[in-house]
Short mmCIF file of C-alpha atoms in Angstrom, two decimals:
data_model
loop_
_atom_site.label_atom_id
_atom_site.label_comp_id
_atom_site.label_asym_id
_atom_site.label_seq_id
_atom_site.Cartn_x
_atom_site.Cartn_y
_atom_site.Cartn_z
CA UNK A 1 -14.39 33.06 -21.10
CA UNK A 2 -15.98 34.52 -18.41
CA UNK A 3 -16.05 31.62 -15.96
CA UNK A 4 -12.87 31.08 -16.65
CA UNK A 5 -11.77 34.37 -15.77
CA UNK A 6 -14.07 34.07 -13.01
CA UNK A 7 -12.28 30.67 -11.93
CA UNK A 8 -8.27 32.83 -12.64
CA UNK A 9 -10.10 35.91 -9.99
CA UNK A 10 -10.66 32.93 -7.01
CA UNK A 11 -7.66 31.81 -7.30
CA UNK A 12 -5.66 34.79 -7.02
CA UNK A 13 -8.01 36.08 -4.19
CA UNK A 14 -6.52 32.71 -2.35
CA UNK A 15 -2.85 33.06 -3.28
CA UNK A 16 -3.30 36.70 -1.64
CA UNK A 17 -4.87 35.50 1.61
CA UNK A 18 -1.94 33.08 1.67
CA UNK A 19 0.36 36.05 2.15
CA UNK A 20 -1.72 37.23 4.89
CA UNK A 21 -1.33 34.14 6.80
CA UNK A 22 1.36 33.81 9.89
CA UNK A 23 4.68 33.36 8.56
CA UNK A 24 6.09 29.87 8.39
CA UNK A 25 8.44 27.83 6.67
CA UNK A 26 5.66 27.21 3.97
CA UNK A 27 4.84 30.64 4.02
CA UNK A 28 5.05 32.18 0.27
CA UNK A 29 7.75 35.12 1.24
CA UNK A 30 9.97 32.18 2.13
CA UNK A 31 9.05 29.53 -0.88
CA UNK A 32 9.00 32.44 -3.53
CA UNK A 33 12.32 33.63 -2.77
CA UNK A 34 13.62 30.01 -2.30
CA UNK A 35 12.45 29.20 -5.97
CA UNK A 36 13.72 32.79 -7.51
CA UNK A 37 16.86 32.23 -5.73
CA UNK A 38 17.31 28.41 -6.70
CA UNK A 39 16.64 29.09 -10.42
CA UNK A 40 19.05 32.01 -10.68
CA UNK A 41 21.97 30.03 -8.98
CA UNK A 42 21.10 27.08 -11.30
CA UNK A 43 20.96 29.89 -14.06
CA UNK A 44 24.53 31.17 -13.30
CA UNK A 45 26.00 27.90 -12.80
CA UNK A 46 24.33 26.39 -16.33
CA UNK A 47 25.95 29.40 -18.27
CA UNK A 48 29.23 29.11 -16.24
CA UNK A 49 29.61 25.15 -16.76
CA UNK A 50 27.60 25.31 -20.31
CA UNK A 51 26.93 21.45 -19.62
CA UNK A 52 23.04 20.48 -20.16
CA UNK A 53 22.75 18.03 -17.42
CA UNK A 54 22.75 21.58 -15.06
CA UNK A 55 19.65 22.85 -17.26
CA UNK A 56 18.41 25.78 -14.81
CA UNK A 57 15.18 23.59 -14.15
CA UNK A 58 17.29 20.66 -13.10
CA UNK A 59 19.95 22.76 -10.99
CA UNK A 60 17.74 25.35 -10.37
CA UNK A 61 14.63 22.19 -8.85
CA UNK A 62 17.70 20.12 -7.18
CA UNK A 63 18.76 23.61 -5.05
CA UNK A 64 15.07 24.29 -4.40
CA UNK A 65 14.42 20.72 -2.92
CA UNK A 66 17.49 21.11 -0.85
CA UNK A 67 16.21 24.54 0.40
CA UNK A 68 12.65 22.53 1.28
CA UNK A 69 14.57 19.21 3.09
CA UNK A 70 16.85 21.89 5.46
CA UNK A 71 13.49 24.05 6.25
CA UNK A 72 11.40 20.65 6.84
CA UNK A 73 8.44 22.07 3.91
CA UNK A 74 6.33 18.50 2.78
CA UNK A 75 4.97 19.03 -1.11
CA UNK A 76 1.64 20.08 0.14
CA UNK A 77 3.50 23.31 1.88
CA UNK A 78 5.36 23.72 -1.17
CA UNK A 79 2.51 24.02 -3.20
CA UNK A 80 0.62 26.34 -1.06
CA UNK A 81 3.56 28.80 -0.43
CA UNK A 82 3.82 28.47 -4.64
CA UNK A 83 0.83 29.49 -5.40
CA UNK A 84 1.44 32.65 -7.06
CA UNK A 85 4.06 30.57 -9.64
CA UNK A 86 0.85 28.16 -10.14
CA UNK A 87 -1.42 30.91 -10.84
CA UNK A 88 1.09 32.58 -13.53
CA UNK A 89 2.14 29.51 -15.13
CA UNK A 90 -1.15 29.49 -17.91
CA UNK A 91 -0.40 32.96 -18.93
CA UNK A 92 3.73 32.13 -19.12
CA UNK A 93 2.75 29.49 -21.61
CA UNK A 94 0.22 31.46 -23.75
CA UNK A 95 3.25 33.77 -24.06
CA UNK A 96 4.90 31.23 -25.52
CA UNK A 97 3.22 31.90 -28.76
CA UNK A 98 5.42 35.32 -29.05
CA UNK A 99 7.69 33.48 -31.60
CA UNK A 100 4.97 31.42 -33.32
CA UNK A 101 3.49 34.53 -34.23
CA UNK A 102 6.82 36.18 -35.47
CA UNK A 103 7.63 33.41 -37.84
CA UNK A 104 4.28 32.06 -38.98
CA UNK A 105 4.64 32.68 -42.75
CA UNK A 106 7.23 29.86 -42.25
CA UNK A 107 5.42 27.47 -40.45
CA UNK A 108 2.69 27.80 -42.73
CA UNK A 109 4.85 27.04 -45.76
CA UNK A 110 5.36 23.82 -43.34
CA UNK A 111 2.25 22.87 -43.76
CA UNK A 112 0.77 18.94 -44.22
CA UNK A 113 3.88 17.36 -42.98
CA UNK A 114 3.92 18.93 -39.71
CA UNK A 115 0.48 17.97 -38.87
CA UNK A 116 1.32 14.72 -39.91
CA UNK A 117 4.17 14.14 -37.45
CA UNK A 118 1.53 16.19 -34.98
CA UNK A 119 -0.85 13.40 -35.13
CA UNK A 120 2.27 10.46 -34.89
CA UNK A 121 3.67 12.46 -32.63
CA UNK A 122 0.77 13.14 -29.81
CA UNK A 123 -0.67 9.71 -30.22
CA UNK A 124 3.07 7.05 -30.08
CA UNK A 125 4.55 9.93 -27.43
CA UNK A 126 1.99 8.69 -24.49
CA UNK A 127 1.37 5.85 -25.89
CA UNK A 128 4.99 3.78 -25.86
CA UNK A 129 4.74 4.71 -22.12
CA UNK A 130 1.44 3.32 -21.38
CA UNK A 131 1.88 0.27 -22.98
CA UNK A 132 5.85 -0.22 -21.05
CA UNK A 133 4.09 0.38 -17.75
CA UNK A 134 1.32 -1.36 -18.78
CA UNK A 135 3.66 -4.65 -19.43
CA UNK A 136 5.72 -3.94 -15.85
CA UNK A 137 2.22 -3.86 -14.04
CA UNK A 138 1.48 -0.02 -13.60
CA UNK A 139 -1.56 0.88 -11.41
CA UNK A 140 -4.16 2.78 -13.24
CA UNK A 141 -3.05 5.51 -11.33
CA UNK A 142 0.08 5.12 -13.13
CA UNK A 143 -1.35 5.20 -16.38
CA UNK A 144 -3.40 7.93 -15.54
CA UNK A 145 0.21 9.93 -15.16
CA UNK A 146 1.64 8.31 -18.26
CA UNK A 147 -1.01 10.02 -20.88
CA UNK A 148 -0.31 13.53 -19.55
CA UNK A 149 3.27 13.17 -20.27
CA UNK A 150 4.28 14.99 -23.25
CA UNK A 151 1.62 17.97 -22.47
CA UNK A 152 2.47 21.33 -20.27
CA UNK A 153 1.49 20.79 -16.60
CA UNK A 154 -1.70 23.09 -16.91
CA UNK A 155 -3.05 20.94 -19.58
CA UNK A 156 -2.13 17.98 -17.53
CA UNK A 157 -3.12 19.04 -14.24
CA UNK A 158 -6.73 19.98 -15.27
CA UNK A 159 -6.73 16.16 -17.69
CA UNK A 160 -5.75 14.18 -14.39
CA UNK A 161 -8.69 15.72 -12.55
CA UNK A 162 -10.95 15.06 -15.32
CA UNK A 163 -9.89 11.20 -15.54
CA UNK A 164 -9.55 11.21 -11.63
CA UNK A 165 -5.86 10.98 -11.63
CA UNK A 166 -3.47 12.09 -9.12
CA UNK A 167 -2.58 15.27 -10.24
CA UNK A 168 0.87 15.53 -7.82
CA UNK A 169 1.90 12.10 -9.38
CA UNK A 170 0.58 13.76 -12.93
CA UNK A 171 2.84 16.87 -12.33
CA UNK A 172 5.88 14.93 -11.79
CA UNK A 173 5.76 12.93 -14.70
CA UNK A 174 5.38 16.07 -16.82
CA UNK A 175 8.99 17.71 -14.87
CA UNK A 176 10.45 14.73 -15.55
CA UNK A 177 9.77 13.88 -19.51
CA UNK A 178 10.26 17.88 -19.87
CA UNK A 179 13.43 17.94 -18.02
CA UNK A 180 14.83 14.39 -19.92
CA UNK A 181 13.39 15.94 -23.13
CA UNK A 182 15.41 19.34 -22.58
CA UNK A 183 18.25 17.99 -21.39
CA UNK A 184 18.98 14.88 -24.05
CA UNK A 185 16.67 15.84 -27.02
CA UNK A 186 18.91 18.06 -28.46
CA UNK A 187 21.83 16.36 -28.55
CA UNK A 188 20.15 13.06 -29.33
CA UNK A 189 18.70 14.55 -32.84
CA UNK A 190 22.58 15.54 -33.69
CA UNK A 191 23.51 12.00 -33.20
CA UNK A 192 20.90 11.42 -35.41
CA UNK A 193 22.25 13.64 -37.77
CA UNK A 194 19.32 15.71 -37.22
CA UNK A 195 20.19 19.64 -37.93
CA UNK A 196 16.62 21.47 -39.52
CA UNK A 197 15.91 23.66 -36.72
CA UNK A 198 12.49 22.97 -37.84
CA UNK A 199 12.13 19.62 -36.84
CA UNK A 200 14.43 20.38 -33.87
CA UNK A 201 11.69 22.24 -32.29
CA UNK A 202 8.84 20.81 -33.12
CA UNK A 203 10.41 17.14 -31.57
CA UNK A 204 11.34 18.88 -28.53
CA UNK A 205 7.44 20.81 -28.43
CA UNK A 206 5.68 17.48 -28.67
CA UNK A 207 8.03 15.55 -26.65
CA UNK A 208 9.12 17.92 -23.90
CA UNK A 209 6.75 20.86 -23.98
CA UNK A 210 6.78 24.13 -22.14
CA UNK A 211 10.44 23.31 -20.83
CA UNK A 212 11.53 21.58 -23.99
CA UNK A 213 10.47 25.13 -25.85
CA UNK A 214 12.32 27.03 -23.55
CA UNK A 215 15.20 24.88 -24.40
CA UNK A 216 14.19 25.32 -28.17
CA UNK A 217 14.29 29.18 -27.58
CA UNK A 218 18.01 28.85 -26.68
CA UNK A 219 18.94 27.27 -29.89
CA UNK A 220 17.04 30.03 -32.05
CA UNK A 221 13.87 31.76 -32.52
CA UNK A 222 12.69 29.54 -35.05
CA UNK A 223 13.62 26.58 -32.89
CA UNK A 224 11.43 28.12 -30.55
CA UNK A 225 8.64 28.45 -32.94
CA UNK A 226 7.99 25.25 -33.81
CA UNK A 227 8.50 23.94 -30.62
CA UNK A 228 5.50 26.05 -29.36
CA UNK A 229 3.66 25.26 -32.12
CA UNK A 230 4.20 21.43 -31.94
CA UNK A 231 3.71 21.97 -27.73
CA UNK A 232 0.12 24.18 -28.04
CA UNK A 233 -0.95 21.63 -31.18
CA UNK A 234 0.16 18.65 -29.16
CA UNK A 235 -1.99 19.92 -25.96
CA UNK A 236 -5.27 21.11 -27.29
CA UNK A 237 -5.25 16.90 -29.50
CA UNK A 238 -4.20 15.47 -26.51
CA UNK A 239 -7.26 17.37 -24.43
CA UNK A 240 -9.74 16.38 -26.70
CA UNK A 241 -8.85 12.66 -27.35
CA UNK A 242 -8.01 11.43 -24.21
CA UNK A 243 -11.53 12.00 -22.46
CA UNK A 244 -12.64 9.95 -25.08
CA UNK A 245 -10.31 7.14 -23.74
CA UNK A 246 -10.35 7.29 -20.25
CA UNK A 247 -12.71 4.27 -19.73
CA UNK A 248 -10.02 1.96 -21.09
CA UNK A 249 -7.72 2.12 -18.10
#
């Protein structure tokens, strides 16, 4: 605990010396008001249009990237003059429990059955992926990615540096099944005649974690629940098997 918040310290002492460099287009008072501004446009027009494909994180990322193409910022600028979002993201997760903890006498009463679909769940979710890019020729590098799919991008980050991924490549592979999650999930499971809130969120935890939940959060509380249940369940399996099978790609 302590190293770690030893490790949190560092890293804030370097977002802070970021602000004190000469300001740029990278510069974080120019990326952190480009993202705050991005999301809250993508915000207003997602509750003005109602439609799903304008999910704040897709509007909100698709203004952002504009913003970065008209002030020339490469990913490596974006990430520097982010840093502060970085930093907070582990602790905006953890909060995620918030719900979990308010309805936990149901998801006990849950029980066996969601820790079966936990273990289905966290194992087919990666693996279906690895074994299509496997068939089309993926690089390991690719692979790498694939397995850090369905976990938040902490989780993922810190599992691609541990395997000797690429964690940029890693990062985008987690926006991406979290955005596609968010976005289709819900209405997929009504197609399917899916309508226990229950299941609702715990699909969209282990399939499209941090921003699936958020999703879930929209459609209730106990949505929400589950789906940080199933996302927090889903990451801490996920980081302890896949060390374990590394040496196969």
């Amino acid at each position: 605990m302590k190293a770690e918040l030893l490790s949190w310290l560092t890293q804030l002492l370097q977002v802070l010396e970021g602000f004190l460099q000469p300001l740029s287009a990278s510069h974080p008072l120019v990326i952190l008001p480009l993202n705050i501004l991005g999301f809250w446009l993508g915000l207003k027009l997602y509750r003005r249009l109602g439609s799903p494909l304008l999910h704040p994180v897709v509007g909100g990322s698709l203004l952002v990237f504009a913003g970065l193409l008209l002030l020339g910022v490469d990913f490596p600028g974006y990430q520097q003059g982010s840093g502060l979002l970085y930093l907070l993201l582990g602790p905006a997760v953890v909060a995620l429990a918030i719900p979990l903890k308010q309805n936990l006498g149901v998801v006990r009463r849950a029980g066996w059955p969601l820790m079966l679909g936990l273990l289905i769940g966290a194992i087919l979710a990666p693996l279906v992926a690895v074994v299509i890019a496997t068939l089309l020729g993926g690089s390991r590098t690719v692979l790498i990615a694939l397995t850090t799919k369905s976990v938040t991008t902490p989780v993922a980050l810190a599992l691609a540096q541990e395997m000797h991924g690429v964690q940029s490549l890693a990062a985008g592979v987690v926006a991406f099944t979290g955005i596609v999650g968010a976005v289709c999930g819900p209405s997929l499971l009504r197609f399917l005649g899916i309508r226990d809130e229950r299941v609702i969120g715990f699909t969209l935890g282990i399939n499209a974690h941090a921003i699936g939940t958020v999703r879930a959060l929209e459609i209730s509380a106990l949505t929400g629940a589950f789906s940080a249940l199933a996302m927090g369940l889903c990451g801490a399996l996920t980081a302890l098997l896949l060390p374990l099978f590394a040496g196969a790609f």
